[in-house]
XYZ file of C-alpha atoms in Angstrom:
92
model
C -1.182 14.639 3.264
C -1.120 13.608 -0.390
C -1.841 9.977 0.483
C -4.952 10.862 2.508
C -6.470 12.617 -0.496
C -5.364 9.990 -3.023
C -6.765 7.126 -0.940
C -10.077 8.909 -0.352
C -9.665 9.286 3.400
C -10.331 13.008 3.798
C -13.935 12.485 4.939
C -12.930 9.730 7.376
C -10.336 11.681 9.360
C -12.749 12.470 12.189
C -13.703 8.803 12.632
C -11.752 6.892 15.293
C -9.746 4.128 13.611
C -11.521 1.459 15.696
C -14.864 2.599 14.221
C -13.656 2.757 10.624
C -14.396 0.083 8.053
C -11.729 -2.504 7.238
C -10.981 -0.664 3.991
C -10.590 2.673 5.797
C -8.319 1.068 8.388
C -6.122 -0.461 5.676
C -6.005 2.800 3.742
C -5.052 4.738 6.877
C -2.187 2.381 7.667
C -1.015 2.483 4.055
C -1.180 6.292 3.986
C 0.990 6.395 7.110
C 3.511 3.921 5.674
C 3.700 5.713 2.326
C 4.179 9.107 3.991
C 7.249 7.976 5.928
C 10.624 8.981 4.446
C 12.024 5.456 4.401
C 14.076 3.557 1.834
C 12.489 0.165 2.592
C 8.785 -0.646 2.480
C 7.753 -4.105 3.641
C 4.026 -4.525 3.053
C 1.994 -7.604 3.937
C -1.070 -8.060 1.684
C -1.290 -4.322 0.929
C -3.996 -4.709 -1.729
C -6.462 -6.581 0.507
C -9.698 -4.670 1.276
C -8.841 -1.846 -1.147
C -11.243 -0.536 -3.760
C -10.061 -0.466 -7.378
C -9.059 3.220 -7.338
C -7.010 2.831 -4.161
C -5.345 -0.349 -5.449
C -4.414 1.494 -8.649
C -2.986 4.420 -6.657
C -0.998 2.069 -4.431
C 0.449 0.268 -7.453
C 1.506 3.608 -8.968
C 3.115 4.803 -5.727
C 4.994 1.532 -5.189
C 6.219 1.561 -8.782
C 7.439 5.161 -8.408
C 9.154 4.404 -5.101
C 10.949 1.407 -6.615
C 12.059 3.481 -9.624
C 13.567 6.112 -7.318
C 15.663 3.417 -5.642
C 13.567 2.477 -2.624
C 13.280 -1.193 -1.774
C 9.685 -2.391 -1.919
C 8.925 -5.867 -0.625
C 5.372 -7.146 -1.025
C 4.024 -10.245 0.642
C 0.937 -11.345 -1.228
C -0.844 -14.651 -1.539
C -4.048 -13.914 -3.441
C -3.722 -10.729 -5.435
C -1.524 -9.970 -8.436
C 0.076 -6.670 -7.370
C 0.176 -5.118 -10.872
C 3.535 -3.555 -10.155
C 6.833 -4.347 -11.884
C 8.467 -7.221 -10.039
C 12.193 -7.869 -10.107
C 12.185 -11.097 -8.113
C 9.462 -13.505 -7.072
C 9.743 -16.173 -4.422
C 7.119 -18.871 -4.112
C 6.796 -20.376 -0.663
C 5.334 -23.834 -0.410
């Protein structure tokens, strides 16, 4: 899968998810979500526990998905997502 390679997971495929690091677990779940042929992505804190290269890749993929007409909803409290944002809601 393209996402497995891009997120640097190829060497971790033989590791059970329960034994993987937090970053590998997050990347695996993101790779699965990004590989699905869906028109709506709802991601909660998707940039947490990602290295810089993976965060950059994720931002590029989310930007591309939004440009092709998919709905991308990000819930984030600590990290600027570095993706074009159409609407922002601040919850108090």
